[in-house]
mmCIF file of C-alpha atoms in Angstrom:
data_model
loop_
_atom_site.group_PDB
_atom_site.id
_atom_site.type_symbol
_atom_site.label_atom_id
_atom_site.label_comp_id
_atom_site.label_asym_id
_atom_site.label_seq_id
_atom_site.Cartn_x
_atom_site.Cartn_y
_atom_site.Cartn_z
ATOM 1 C CA UNK A 1 0.000 0.000 0.000
ATOM 2 C CA UNK A 2 1.368 3.441 -0.972
ATOM 3 C CA UNK A 3 1.168 6.577 1.147
ATOM 4 C CA UNK A 4 -1.303 8.017 -1.373
ATOM 5 C CA UNK A 5 -3.671 5.126 -0.599
ATOM 6 C CA UNK A 6 -3.704 6.139 3.065
ATOM 7 C CA UNK A 7 -5.190 9.469 1.986
ATOM 8 C CA UNK A 8 -8.381 7.745 0.851
ATOM 9 C CA UNK A 9 -8.130 8.210 -2.917
ATOM 10 C CA UNK A 10 -9.997 5.957 -5.342
ATOM 11 C CA UNK A 11 -8.091 2.776 -6.305
ATOM 12 C CA UNK A 12 -7.972 3.837 -9.980
ATOM 13 C CA UNK A 13 -6.153 7.010 -9.007
ATOM 14 C CA UNK A 14 -3.663 5.341 -6.686
ATOM 15 C CA UNK A 15 -2.942 2.772 -9.402
ATOM 16 C CA UNK A 16 -2.316 5.595 -11.891
ATOM 17 C CA UNK A 17 -0.007 7.297 -9.395
ATOM 18 C CA UNK A 18 1.941 4.070 -8.919
ATOM 19 C CA UNK A 19 2.327 3.648 -12.690
ATOM 20 C CA UNK A 20 3.648 7.216 -12.834
ATOM 21 C CA UNK A 21 6.170 6.427 -10.105
ATOM 22 C CA UNK A 22 4.448 8.671 -7.537
ATOM 23 C CA UNK A 23 4.084 7.024 -4.138
ATOM 24 C CA UNK A 24 4.988 9.672 -1.580
ATOM 25 C CA UNK A 25 2.715 12.757 -1.311
ATOM 26 C CA UNK A 26 4.312 16.135 -0.722
ATOM 27 C CA UNK A 27 3.444 18.087 2.455
ATOM 28 C CA UNK A 28 0.858 20.271 0.681
ATOM 29 C CA UNK A 29 -0.731 17.147 -0.829
ATOM 30 C CA UNK A 30 -0.828 15.321 2.519
ATOM 31 C CA UNK A 31 -2.606 18.251 4.153
ATOM 32 C CA UNK A 32 -4.925 19.402 1.372
ATOM 33 C CA UNK A 33 -6.141 16.134 -0.160
ATOM 34 C CA UNK A 34 -8.027 14.753 2.889
ATOM 35 C CA UNK A 35 -9.767 18.105 3.424
ATOM 36 C CA UNK A 36 -10.742 18.380 -0.231
ATOM 37 C CA UNK A 37 -11.953 14.764 -0.295
ATOM 38 C CA UNK A 38 -14.200 15.612 2.654
ATOM 39 C CA UNK A 39 -15.787 18.355 0.548
ATOM 40 C CA UNK A 40 -14.311 21.391 2.301
ATOM 41 C CA UNK A 41 -13.349 24.571 0.473
ATOM 42 C CA UNK A 42 -9.552 24.858 0.620
ATOM 43 C CA UNK A 43 -7.181 27.831 0.695
ATOM 44 C CA UNK A 44 -3.749 26.376 -0.041
ATOM 45 C CA UNK A 45 -0.460 28.221 0.364
ATOM 46 C CA UNK A 46 2.799 26.581 -0.657
ATOM 47 C CA UNK A 47 6.009 27.368 -2.461
ATOM 48 C CA UNK A 48 6.129 26.747 -6.199
ATOM 49 C CA UNK A 49 7.342 23.290 -7.130
ATOM 50 C CA UNK A 50 5.774 21.562 -4.113
ATOM 51 C CA UNK A 51 2.990 19.698 -5.908
ATOM 52 C CA UNK A 52 0.010 22.050 -5.731
ATOM 53 C CA UNK A 53 -1.439 20.704 -9.007
ATOM 54 C CA UNK A 54 -2.010 17.218 -7.604
ATOM 55 C CA UNK A 55 -3.056 18.683 -4.250
ATOM 56 C CA UNK A 56 -6.227 19.969 -5.904
ATOM 57 C CA UNK A 57 -6.283 17.676 -8.952
ATOM 58 C CA UNK A 58 -6.406 14.325 -7.173
ATOM 59 C CA UNK A 59 -9.406 15.047 -4.919
ATOM 60 C CA UNK A 60 -11.103 16.756 -7.856
ATOM 61 C CA UNK A 61 -10.768 13.621 -9.985
ATOM 62 C CA UNK A 62 -11.820 11.447 -7.052
ATOM 63 C CA UNK A 63 -15.073 13.408 -6.685
ATOM 64 C CA UNK A 64 -15.765 13.188 -10.417
ATOM 65 C CA UNK A 65 -15.194 9.423 -10.518
ATOM 66 C CA UNK A 66 -17.841 9.087 -7.814
ATOM 67 C CA UNK A 67 -20.377 10.975 -9.957
ATOM 68 C CA UNK A 68 -21.793 8.685 -12.665
ATOM 69 C CA UNK A 69 -22.761 9.863 -16.101
ATOM 70 C CA UNK A 70 -21.062 11.560 -19.018
ATOM 71 C CA UNK A 71 -20.981 15.358 -19.235
ATOM 72 C CA UNK A 72 -23.698 16.833 -21.430
ATOM 73 C CA UNK A 73 -22.687 18.656 -24.643
ATOM 74 C CA UNK A 74 -21.111 22.089 -24.032
ATOM 75 C CA UNK A 75 -20.833 21.445 -20.269
ATOM 76 C CA UNK A 76 -18.089 20.752 -17.749
ATOM 77 C CA UNK A 77 -18.266 19.247 -14.279
ATOM 78 C CA UNK A 78 -15.181 21.009 -12.924
ATOM 79 C CA UNK A 79 -13.402 24.256 -13.859
ATOM 80 C CA UNK A 80 -9.770 25.120 -13.201
ATOM 81 C CA UNK A 81 -8.742 28.725 -13.924
ATOM 82 C CA UNK A 82 -5.087 29.669 -14.360
ATOM 83 C CA UNK A 83 -3.496 32.964 -15.470
ATOM 84 C CA UNK A 84 -1.354 31.804 -18.404
ATOM 85 C CA UNK A 85 -1.466 29.439 -21.359
ATOM 86 C CA UNK A 86 1.645 27.632 -20.166
ATOM 87 C CA UNK A 87 0.181 26.944 -16.738
ATOM 88 C CA UNK A 88 -3.107 25.726 -18.252
ATOM 89 C CA UNK A 89 -1.205 23.285 -20.453
ATOM 90 C CA UNK A 90 0.961 22.111 -17.573
ATOM 91 C CA UNK A 91 -2.073 21.450 -15.350
ATOM 92 C CA UNK A 92 -3.878 19.577 -18.114
ATOM 93 C CA UNK A 93 -0.789 17.498 -18.848
ATOM 94 C CA UNK A 94 -0.352 16.560 -15.181
ATOM 95 C CA UNK A 95 -3.988 15.549 -14.755
ATOM 96 C CA UNK A 96 -4.254 13.875 -18.153
ATOM 97 C CA UNK A 97 -1.366 11.576 -17.250
ATOM 98 C CA UNK A 98 -3.517 10.112 -14.454
ATOM 99 C CA UNK A 99 -6.829 9.693 -16.293
ATOM 100 C CA UNK A 100 -5.780 6.570 -18.225
ATOM 101 C CA UNK A 101 -8.150 3.727 -17.408
ATOM 102 C CA UNK A 102 -10.860 6.148 -16.285
ATOM 103 C CA UNK A 103 -13.732 7.784 -18.146
ATOM 104 C CA UNK A 104 -12.538 11.289 -17.210
ATOM 105 C CA UNK A 105 -11.822 13.775 -19.979
ATOM 106 C CA UNK A 106 -9.687 16.903 -19.622
ATOM 107 C CA UNK A 107 -10.025 19.829 -22.048
ATOM 108 C CA UNK A 108 -8.172 23.135 -22.297
ATOM 109 C CA UNK A 109 -9.132 26.539 -23.665
ATOM 110 C CA UNK A 110 -6.523 29.273 -24.007
ATOM 111 C CA UNK A 111 -5.937 32.300 -26.179
ATOM 112 C CA UNK A 112 -3.670 32.083 -29.182
ATOM 113 C CA UNK A 113 -5.236 28.854 -30.454
ATOM 114 C CA UNK A 114 -8.125 28.125 -32.817
ATOM 115 C CA UNK A 115 -11.361 29.084 -31.091
ATOM 116 C CA UNK A 116 -13.328 26.994 -33.593
ATOM 117 C CA UNK A 117 -11.406 23.883 -32.603
ATOM 118 C CA UNK A 118 -12.060 24.673 -28.946
ATOM 119 C CA UNK A 119 -15.782 25.110 -29.689
ATOM 120 C CA UNK A 120 -15.741 21.638 -31.240
ATOM 121 C CA UNK A 121 -14.053 20.100 -28.201
ATOM 122 C CA UNK A 122 -16.475 21.752 -25.794
ATOM 123 C CA UNK A 123 -19.402 20.635 -27.941
ATOM 124 C CA UNK A 124 -18.743 17.079 -26.777
ATOM 125 C CA UNK A 125 -18.667 18.087 -23.123
ATOM 126 C CA UNK A 126 -15.804 17.482 -20.687
ATOM 127 C CA UNK A 127 -15.298 16.439 -17.099
ATOM 128 C CA UNK A 128 -12.499 18.894 -16.300
ATOM 129 C CA UNK A 129 -12.073 22.203 -18.123
ATOM 130 C CA UNK A 130 -8.762 24.020 -17.621
ATOM 131 C CA UNK A 131 -8.884 27.569 -18.943
ATOM 132 C CA UNK A 132 -7.511 31.063 -19.001
ATOM 133 C CA UNK A 133 -10.263 33.521 -17.985
ATOM 134 C CA UNK A 134 -10.188 35.665 -21.116
ATOM 135 C CA UNK A 135 -10.676 32.868 -23.640
ATOM 136 C CA UNK A 136 -13.315 31.232 -21.437
ATOM 137 C CA UNK A 137 -15.382 34.424 -21.472
ATOM 138 C CA UNK A 138 -15.042 34.585 -25.281
ATOM 139 C CA UNK A 139 -16.517 31.093 -25.489
ATOM 140 C CA UNK A 140 -19.275 31.928 -23.009
ATOM 141 C CA UNK A 141 -20.302 34.934 -25.087
ATOM 142 C CA UNK A 142 -20.505 32.724 -28.181
ATOM 143 C CA UNK A 143 -22.752 30.262 -26.363
ATOM 144 C CA UNK A 144 -20.122 27.532 -26.792
ATOM 145 C CA UNK A 145 -19.991 26.506 -23.128
ATOM 146 C CA UNK A 146 -22.541 26.171 -20.316
ATOM 147 C CA UNK A 147 -20.990 26.346 -16.847
ATOM 148 C CA UNK A 148 -24.163 25.565 -14.952
ATOM 149 C CA UNK A 149 -23.022 21.981 -14.281
ATOM 150 C CA UNK A 150 -19.718 23.010 -12.691
ATOM 151 C CA UNK A 151 -19.641 21.831 -9.078
ATOM 152 C CA UNK A 152 -15.903 22.229 -8.484
ATOM 153 C CA UNK A 153 -13.916 25.454 -9.031
ATOM 154 C CA UNK A 154 -10.144 25.769 -8.672
ATOM 155 C CA UNK A 155 -8.215 29.047 -8.868
ATOM 156 C CA UNK A 156 -4.530 28.272 -9.382
ATOM 157 C CA UNK A 157 -1.825 30.939 -8.987
ATOM 158 C CA UNK A 158 -4.605 33.187 -7.701
ATOM 159 C CA UNK A 159 -2.218 35.972 -6.734
ATOM 160 C CA UNK A 160 -0.988 36.234 -10.318
ATOM 161 C CA UNK A 161 -4.555 36.353 -11.621
ATOM 162 C CA UNK A 162 -5.218 39.269 -9.298
ATOM 163 C CA UNK A 163 -2.066 41.044 -10.421
ATOM 164 C CA UNK A 164 -3.104 40.653 -14.060
ATOM 165 C CA UNK A 165 -6.521 42.143 -13.402
ATOM 166 C CA UNK A 166 -8.435 38.872 -13.823
ATOM 167 C CA UNK A 167 -10.646 39.681 -10.847
ATOM 168 C CA UNK A 168 -13.105 41.300 -13.263
ATOM 169 C CA UNK A 169 -13.165 38.152 -15.386
ATOM 170 C CA UNK A 170 -13.770 36.048 -12.284
ATOM 171 C CA UNK A 171 -16.734 38.220 -11.366
ATOM 172 C CA UNK A 172 -18.144 37.555 -14.831
ATOM 173 C CA UNK A 173 -17.558 33.785 -14.676
ATOM 174 C CA UNK A 174 -18.547 32.934 -11.074
ATOM 175 C CA UNK A 175 -22.297 33.710 -11.349
ATOM 176 C CA UNK A 176 -22.574 31.232 -14.237
ATOM 177 C CA UNK A 177 -21.279 28.297 -12.180
ATOM 178 C CA UNK A 178 -23.519 25.702 -10.575
ATOM 179 C CA UNK A 179 -24.330 25.600 -6.867
ATOM 180 C CA UNK A 180 -23.626 24.233 -4.381
ATOM 181 C CA UNK A 181 -19.994 23.823 -5.332
ATOM 182 C CA UNK A 182 -16.588 23.235 -3.832
ATOM 183 C CA UNK A 183 -13.984 25.953 -4.369
ATOM 184 C CA UNK A 184 -10.229 25.603 -3.926
ATOM 185 C CA UNK A 185 -7.768 28.478 -4.173
ATOM 186 C CA UNK A 186 -4.018 27.808 -4.382
ATOM 187 C CA UNK A 187 -1.069 30.186 -4.461
ATOM 188 C CA UNK A 188 2.547 30.605 -3.432
ATOM 189 C CA UNK A 189 2.005 34.086 -1.989
ATOM 190 C CA UNK A 190 -0.811 35.738 -0.055
ATOM 191 C CA UNK A 191 -1.360 39.399 -0.956
ATOM 192 C CA UNK A 192 -4.099 41.296 0.851
ATOM 193 C CA UNK A 193 -6.432 41.098 -2.139
ATOM 194 C CA UNK A 194 -6.346 37.323 -2.030
ATOM 195 C CA UNK A 195 -7.742 37.372 1.510
ATOM 196 C CA UNK A 196 -10.657 39.385 0.122
ATOM 197 C CA UNK A 197 -11.002 36.956 -2.772
ATOM 198 C CA UNK A 198 -11.164 33.974 -0.433
ATOM 199 C CA UNK A 199 -13.890 35.612 1.629
ATOM 200 C CA UNK A 200 -15.924 36.341 -1.501
ATOM 201 C CA UNK A 201 -15.713 32.936 -3.192
ATOM 202 C CA UNK A 202 -14.869 30.363 -0.492
ATOM 203 C CA UNK A 203 -17.244 29.141 2.227
ATOM 204 C CA UNK A 204 -15.635 28.424 5.606
ATOM 205 C CA UNK A 205 -12.377 27.391 3.904
ATOM 206 C CA UNK A 206 -9.753 25.205 5.514
ATOM 207 C CA UNK A 207 -6.418 26.990 5.275
ATOM 208 C CA UNK A 208 -3.472 24.783 4.400
ATOM 209 C CA UNK A 209 0.000 26.297 4.588
ATOM 210 C CA UNK A 210 3.292 24.455 4.408
ATOM 211 C CA UNK A 211 5.572 27.497 4.345
ATOM 212 C CA UNK A 212 5.202 31.201 5.182
ATOM 213 C CA UNK A 213 3.922 33.287 2.240
ATOM 214 C CA UNK A 214 6.855 34.907 0.459
ATOM 215 C CA UNK A 215 9.331 32.278 1.656
ATOM 216 C CA UNK A 216 11.633 30.914 -1.019
ATOM 217 C CA UNK A 217 12.054 27.184 -1.549
ATOM 218 C CA UNK A 218 14.461 25.759 1.016
ATOM 219 C CA UNK A 219 16.769 24.102 -1.505
ATOM 220 C CA UNK A 220 17.311 27.241 -3.611
ATOM 221 C CA UNK A 221 20.776 28.754 -3.025
ATOM 222 C CA UNK A 222 20.362 32.504 -3.559
ATOM 223 C CA UNK A 223 22.949 35.168 -4.333
ATOM 224 C CA UNK A 224 23.117 38.707 -5.698
ATOM 225 C CA UNK A 225 25.742 40.529 -7.741
ATOM 226 C CA UNK A 226 25.891 44.321 -7.352
ATOM 227 C CA UNK A 227 27.083 45.969 -10.568
ATOM 228 C CA UNK A 228 26.445 48.809 -12.987
ATOM 229 C CA UNK A 229 23.934 48.269 -15.790
ATOM 230 C CA UNK A 230 26.614 48.061 -18.546
ATOM 231 C CA UNK A 231 28.169 45.143 -16.649
ATOM 232 C CA UNK A 232 25.061 42.948 -16.795
ATOM 233 C CA UNK A 233 25.663 41.314 -20.219
ATOM 234 C CA UNK A 234 29.195 40.217 -19.322
ATOM 235 C CA UNK A 235 28.126 38.903 -15.901
ATOM 236 C CA UNK A 236 25.298 36.885 -17.469
ATOM 237 C CA UNK A 237 27.685 35.297 -19.968
ATOM 238 C CA UNK A 238 30.081 34.499 -17.154
ATOM 239 C CA UNK A 239 27.285 32.707 -15.285
ATOM 240 C CA UNK A 240 26.131 30.792 -18.367
ATOM 241 C CA UNK A 241 29.680 29.710 -19.247
ATOM 242 C CA UNK A 242 30.388 28.487 -15.720
ATOM 243 C CA UNK A 243 28.149 25.425 -16.143
ATOM 244 C CA UNK A 244 27.699 24.997 -19.881
ATOM 245 C CA UNK A 245 24.845 22.689 -20.746
ATOM 246 C CA UNK A 246 22.867 23.291 -17.533
ATOM 247 C CA UNK A 247 19.273 24.440 -18.010
ATOM 248 C CA UNK A 248 19.141 28.131 -17.118
ATOM 249 C CA UNK A 249 16.030 30.316 -16.982
ATOM 250 C CA UNK A 250 16.775 34.035 -17.376
ATOM 251 C CA UNK A 251 14.157 36.630 -16.416
ATOM 252 C CA UNK A 252 13.855 39.991 -18.160
ATOM 253 C CA UNK A 253 11.398 42.713 -17.178
ATOM 254 C CA UNK A 254 9.898 43.491 -20.605
ATOM 255 C CA UNK A 255 8.983 41.644 -23.794
ATOM 256 C CA UNK A 256 11.324 43.819 -25.850
ATOM 257 C CA UNK A 257 14.132 43.343 -23.349
ATOM 258 C CA UNK A 258 13.697 39.559 -23.325
ATOM 259 C CA UNK A 259 13.812 39.326 -27.115
ATOM 260 C CA UNK A 260 16.817 41.644 -27.407
ATOM 261 C CA UNK A 261 18.708 39.716 -24.735
ATOM 262 C CA UNK A 262 17.949 36.362 -26.364
ATOM 263 C CA UNK A 263 19.148 37.552 -29.784
ATOM 264 C CA UNK A 264 22.393 38.889 -28.299
ATOM 265 C CA UNK A 265 23.036 35.537 -26.597
ATOM 266 C CA UNK A 266 22.396 33.620 -29.813
ATOM 267 C CA UNK A 267 24.742 35.978 -31.682
ATOM 268 C CA UNK A 268 27.450 35.116 -29.136
ATOM 269 C CA UNK A 269 26.981 31.388 -29.647
ATOM 270 C CA UNK A 270 24.708 30.528 -26.731
ATOM 271 C CA UNK A 271 21.912 28.031 -27.257
ATOM 272 C CA UNK A 272 19.028 30.319 -26.307
ATOM 273 C CA UNK A 273 15.333 30.929 -26.975
ATOM 274 C CA UNK A 274 12.730 33.307 -25.553
ATOM 275 C CA UNK A 275 9.102 33.288 -24.442
ATOM 276 C CA UNK A 276 7.013 36.394 -23.861
ATOM 277 C CA UNK A 277 3.670 37.932 -24.724
ATOM 278 C CA UNK A 278 4.654 38.840 -28.288
ATOM 279 C CA UNK A 279 5.323 35.198 -29.157
ATOM 280 C CA UNK A 280 2.573 33.038 -30.602
ATOM 281 C CA UNK A 281 1.344 30.080 -28.584
ATOM 282 C CA UNK A 282 3.052 27.713 -31.000
ATOM 283 C CA UNK A 283 6.371 29.520 -30.627
ATOM 284 C CA UNK A 284 6.089 29.456 -26.840
ATOM 285 C CA UNK A 285 5.182 25.768 -26.785
ATOM 286 C CA UNK A 286 8.099 24.860 -29.048
ATOM 287 C CA UNK A 287 10.562 26.877 -26.967
ATOM 288 C CA UNK A 288 9.428 25.278 -23.709
ATOM 289 C CA UNK A 289 9.502 21.803 -25.258
ATOM 290 C CA UNK A 290 13.043 22.370 -26.542
ATOM 291 C CA UNK A 291 14.080 23.682 -23.124
ATOM 292 C CA UNK A 292 12.533 20.668 -21.383
ATOM 293 C CA UNK A 293 14.333 18.297 -23.763
ATOM 294 C CA UNK A 294 17.638 20.135 -23.369
ATOM 295 C CA UNK A 295 18.061 21.099 -27.023
ATOM 296 C CA UNK A 296 17.787 24.697 -25.767
ATOM 297 C CA UNK A 297 19.759 25.316 -22.571
ATOM 298 C CA UNK A 298 18.987 28.999 -21.940
ATOM 299 C CA UNK A 299 15.423 30.294 -21.916
ATOM 300 C CA UNK A 300 14.846 34.054 -21.590
ATOM 301 C CA UNK A 301 11.368 34.843 -20.270
ATOM 302 C CA UNK A 302 9.104 37.506 -18.843
ATOM 303 C CA UNK A 303 7.106 36.886 -15.665
ATOM 304 C CA UNK A 304 3.743 36.212 -17.275
ATOM 305 C CA UNK A 305 5.084 33.854 -19.924
ATOM 306 C CA UNK A 306 7.088 31.833 -17.399
ATOM 307 C CA UNK A 307 4.139 30.918 -15.181
ATOM 308 C CA UNK A 308 3.474 27.228 -15.590
ATOM 309 C CA UNK A 309 7.043 26.225 -16.481
ATOM 310 C CA UNK A 310 7.327 23.006 -14.485
ATOM 311 C CA UNK A 311 10.663 21.545 -15.556
ATOM 312 C CA UNK A 312 12.490 19.689 -12.757
ATOM 313 C CA UNK A 313 15.811 19.938 -14.603
ATOM 314 C CA UNK A 314 16.162 23.743 -14.315
ATOM 315 C CA UNK A 315 19.454 24.215 -12.486
ATOM 316 C CA UNK A 316 19.708 28.022 -12.471
ATOM 317 C CA UNK A 317 17.365 30.981 -12.404
ATOM 318 C CA UNK A 318 18.991 34.309 -13.266
ATOM 319 C CA UNK A 319 17.160 37.524 -12.455
ATOM 320 C CA UNK A 320 18.735 39.647 -15.174
ATOM 321 C CA UNK A 321 16.198 42.347 -14.259
ATOM 322 C CA UNK A 322 14.683 42.391 -10.796
ATOM 323 C CA UNK A 323 10.866 42.229 -10.782
ATOM 324 C CA UNK A 324 8.848 45.304 -9.869
ATOM 325 C CA UNK A 325 6.453 43.123 -7.849
ATOM 326 C CA UNK A 326 8.365 41.454 -4.965
ATOM 327 C CA UNK A 327 6.104 38.376 -4.950
ATOM 328 C CA UNK A 328 7.216 37.628 -8.506
ATOM 329 C CA UNK A 329 10.752 37.053 -7.249
ATOM 330 C CA UNK A 330 9.496 34.122 -5.176
ATOM 331 C CA UNK A 331 7.664 32.707 -8.184
ATOM 332 C CA UNK A 332 10.710 33.180 -10.409
ATOM 333 C CA UNK A 333 13.202 31.355 -8.221
ATOM 334 C CA UNK A 334 10.610 28.647 -7.604
ATOM 335 C CA UNK A 335 11.214 27.508 -11.193
ATOM 336 C CA UNK A 336 14.342 25.739 -9.882
ATOM 337 C CA UNK A 337 14.753 23.278 -6.995
ATOM 338 C CA UNK A 338 11.552 21.552 -8.061
ATOM 339 C CA UNK A 339 10.459 18.020 -7.115
ATOM 340 C CA UNK A 340 12.927 17.869 -4.227
ATOM 341 C CA UNK A 341 15.988 18.877 -6.250
ATOM 342 C CA UNK A 342 18.474 21.623 -5.493
ATOM 343 C CA UNK A 343 18.881 24.788 -7.538
ATOM 344 C CA UNK A 344 20.543 28.176 -7.637
ATOM 345 C CA UNK A 345 18.984 31.625 -8.043
ATOM 346 C CA UNK A 346 21.249 34.509 -9.058
ATOM 347 C CA UNK A 347 20.182 38.160 -9.111
ATOM 348 C CA UNK A 348 21.901 41.026 -10.934
ATOM 349 C CA UNK A 349 21.243 44.311 -9.147
ATOM 350 C CA UNK A 350 22.145 47.772 -10.451
ATOM 351 C CA UNK A 351 22.028 50.922 -8.306
ATOM 352 C CA UNK A 352 18.677 51.764 -9.935
ATOM 353 C CA UNK A 353 17.250 48.430 -8.714
ATOM 354 C CA UNK A 354 18.373 48.669 -5.093
ATOM 355 C CA UNK A 355 14.898 49.664 -3.947
ATOM 356 C CA UNK A 356 13.394 46.603 -5.635
ATOM 357 C CA UNK A 357 15.929 44.329 -3.949
ATOM 358 C CA UNK A 358 15.121 45.736 -0.532
ATOM 359 C CA UNK A 359 11.403 45.176 -1.119
ATOM 360 C CA UNK A 360 12.141 41.551 -2.046
ATOM 361 C CA UNK A 361 14.279 41.010 1.047
ATOM 362 C CA UNK A 362 11.606 42.616 3.208
ATOM 363 C CA UNK A 363 9.032 40.204 1.808
ATOM 364 C CA UNK A 364 11.260 37.185 2.445
ATOM 365 C CA UNK A 365 12.415 38.537 5.816
ATOM 366 C CA UNK A 366 15.993 37.685 4.883
ATOM 367 C CA UNK A 367 18.940 39.318 3.126
ATOM 368 C CA UNK A 368 20.172 37.673 -0.071
ATOM 369 C CA UNK A 369 23.888 36.745 0.219
ATOM 370 C CA UNK A 370 26.224 38.978 -1.798
ATOM 371 C CA UNK A 371 28.269 37.138 -4.443
ATOM 372 C CA UNK A 372 30.142 40.173 -5.783
ATOM 373 C CA UNK A 373 30.092 43.944 -5.556
ATOM 374 C CA UNK A 374 29.101 46.048 -2.561
ATOM 375 C CA UNK A 375 25.639 46.327 -1.082
ATOM 376 C CA UNK A 376 24.542 50.012 -1.173
ATOM 377 C CA UNK A 377 23.952 51.648 2.169
ATOM 378 C CA UNK A 378 21.193 54.025 3.233
ATOM 379 C CA UNK A 379 17.384 53.990 3.184
ATOM 380 C CA UNK A 380 15.198 54.039 0.100
ATOM 381 C CA UNK A 381 12.632 56.824 -0.070
ATOM 382 C CA UNK A 382 9.038 55.729 0.369
ATOM 383 C CA UNK A 383 6.703 55.988 -2.619
ATOM 384 C CA UNK A 384 9.539 55.598 -5.100
ATOM 385 C CA UNK A 385 10.048 53.081 -7.827
ATOM 386 C CA UNK A 386 13.264 51.312 -8.728
ATOM 387 C CA UNK A 387 16.198 52.430 -6.654
ATOM 388 C CA UNK A 388 14.511 55.624 -5.464
ATOM 389 C CA UNK A 389 13.729 56.880 -8.956
ATOM 390 C CA UNK A 390 10.241 58.441 -9.116
ATOM 391 C CA UNK A 391 7.761 56.493 -11.201
ATOM 392 C CA UNK A 392 6.453 58.310 -14.270
ATOM 393 C CA UNK A 393 3.012 59.776 -13.982
ATOM 394 C CA UNK A 394 0.870 61.799 -16.345
ATOM 395 C CA UNK A 395 0.972 65.548 -16.179
ATOM 396 C CA UNK A 396 -1.850 67.260 -14.396
ATOM 397 C CA UNK A 397 -3.879 69.630 -16.510
ATOM 398 C CA UNK A 398 -7.023 71.704 -16.033
ATOM 399 C CA UNK A 399 -9.752 69.516 -14.607
ATOM 400 C CA UNK A 400 -7.471 66.482 -14.743
ATOM 401 C CA UNK A 401 -6.126 64.991 -11.495
ATOM 402 C CA UNK A 402 -2.463 64.096 -11.298
ATOM 403 C CA UNK A 403 -1.771 60.426 -11.912
ATOM 404 C CA UNK A 404 -4.529 59.979 -14.507
ATOM 405 C CA UNK A 405 -2.028 58.123 -16.675
ATOM 406 C CA UNK A 406 -0.835 55.806 -13.913
ATOM 407 C CA UNK A 407 0.167 52.312 -15.076
ATOM 408 C CA UNK A 408 -2.763 50.077 -15.990
ATOM 409 C CA UNK A 409 -1.803 47.566 -13.322
ATOM 410 C CA UNK A 410 -2.205 50.208 -10.605
ATOM 411 C CA UNK A 411 -5.609 51.217 -11.968
ATOM 412 C CA UNK A 412 -6.756 47.597 -12.091
ATOM 413 C CA UNK A 413 -5.766 47.051 -8.476
ATOM 414 C CA UNK A 414 -7.628 50.149 -7.386
ATOM 415 C CA UNK A 415 -10.739 49.080 -9.280
ATOM 416 C CA UNK A 416 -10.605 45.589 -7.817
#
C-alpha cells in the first residue's frame, strides 16, 4: 500500500499514481487532499514546485469518478482557472497523465489557439475544463460553453490572476457556475487582495500552509551581484559559461528586453530561446519543449510567460532584471529546486534596482547573500520606484487629477 492510498483516494487514481512512479505525497498534498476529499473549500499556500497541481487535482478527480454519467454537450463538471497558457497546459498534462483507465476527460481553452477547434471540443462536453479567464469568457459569449453543471472550481496561482486584473473576469464567470460547489484556491504568496477573494468565493475554507507566504524554496541557493547596468551582459555570460549545458532560466522585465537579450546571446553562440507575450502560442510551446528536452539550454522569459514552467531539470534561475512586484521574485526562483531537487537563483542588481531588492528582502524577511560587488547603504525613499527613482506619472492639466495616466496595473488594483 502506498502513502497516497492512506489518503483515501480511489483505487484507480492510486494505481495511476503508482504507474507514474508517484508514491509519496508532498506536504501540501498530505494536508490538502483529505480536506478536499471531505468536501471542504480549501485555501492552499505553498512554495512553487511543491505539488500544488495534484493537491487539488487528485481530490477533484476522485469526486468526479464518484459521480456517474457523461458530461452533457457544451458542459463541464469542474473548472480550473489559471493565469497563463503555459500553466493551463501544464495542469492539463499533469492531470491527463492520471486519467488513463478512467472515463474522465480533460479539455483546455486558451488564447492564441483556434477558437473553432475549442468550440468543437467543448461541444462534446468534458469532465475537467482548464482555462484562461479571457478565452473562457469569449466562449461563453458565443454560447459555446454552459458552466451551470460546474460543481468544483479551482483558482490556481490566484495571486498572479489578481495582479493581471483577472478579478473582473472572475466576477463575470462565477455567477454562471452551478451551486452548491466546492472551491479551492491555491497560491505561493498571499497578498491582501487574495484574503478578500477567499472571503468572496470560499465558504468556511480550511487553510493549508506548508511554508510562510513569500518564503523561497528551502533548496534554492540565492545570491546577488551588485554591478552597474553596462556590466550585466558580461556577468550573465560568465554565469552561463560556468556550467555549460545546464538548463538556465533568465528573467527579463519586458517583452522587448527579453527578445533583445535572447538575440544577443544567440549571436554570441549561446543556445538560447525566448518566451514572452509577443510570441505566438506555438512559438512558446516549441521553446518550452526544446528547453525541457535540453536542445535549448537557456530560456529568456518575462514573468507572465514563465508561469506554468514546471521543468524539474532547471538548475539556475537568473534575475537579469529584478521584478517590480516582490512576490514575482518568489515565483521566479521557484522555477528551480523543483520536485525535491536543489537549484541556484542569481540576481543582478544595479544601483537603480536597489529599492526593488530591498522590497524583495523585506518580503522574504531575509537578506540575499552577496556574491560580488558592494551592497549600497542608506534607506530608500518611500513611494519611489526602482532604486529611489520616481515612477512616471501623467501631467496634471485643467480639470485632470495628477496620476490619470498611472500604469494600468495600478488602476486595475484600485478598481478591484
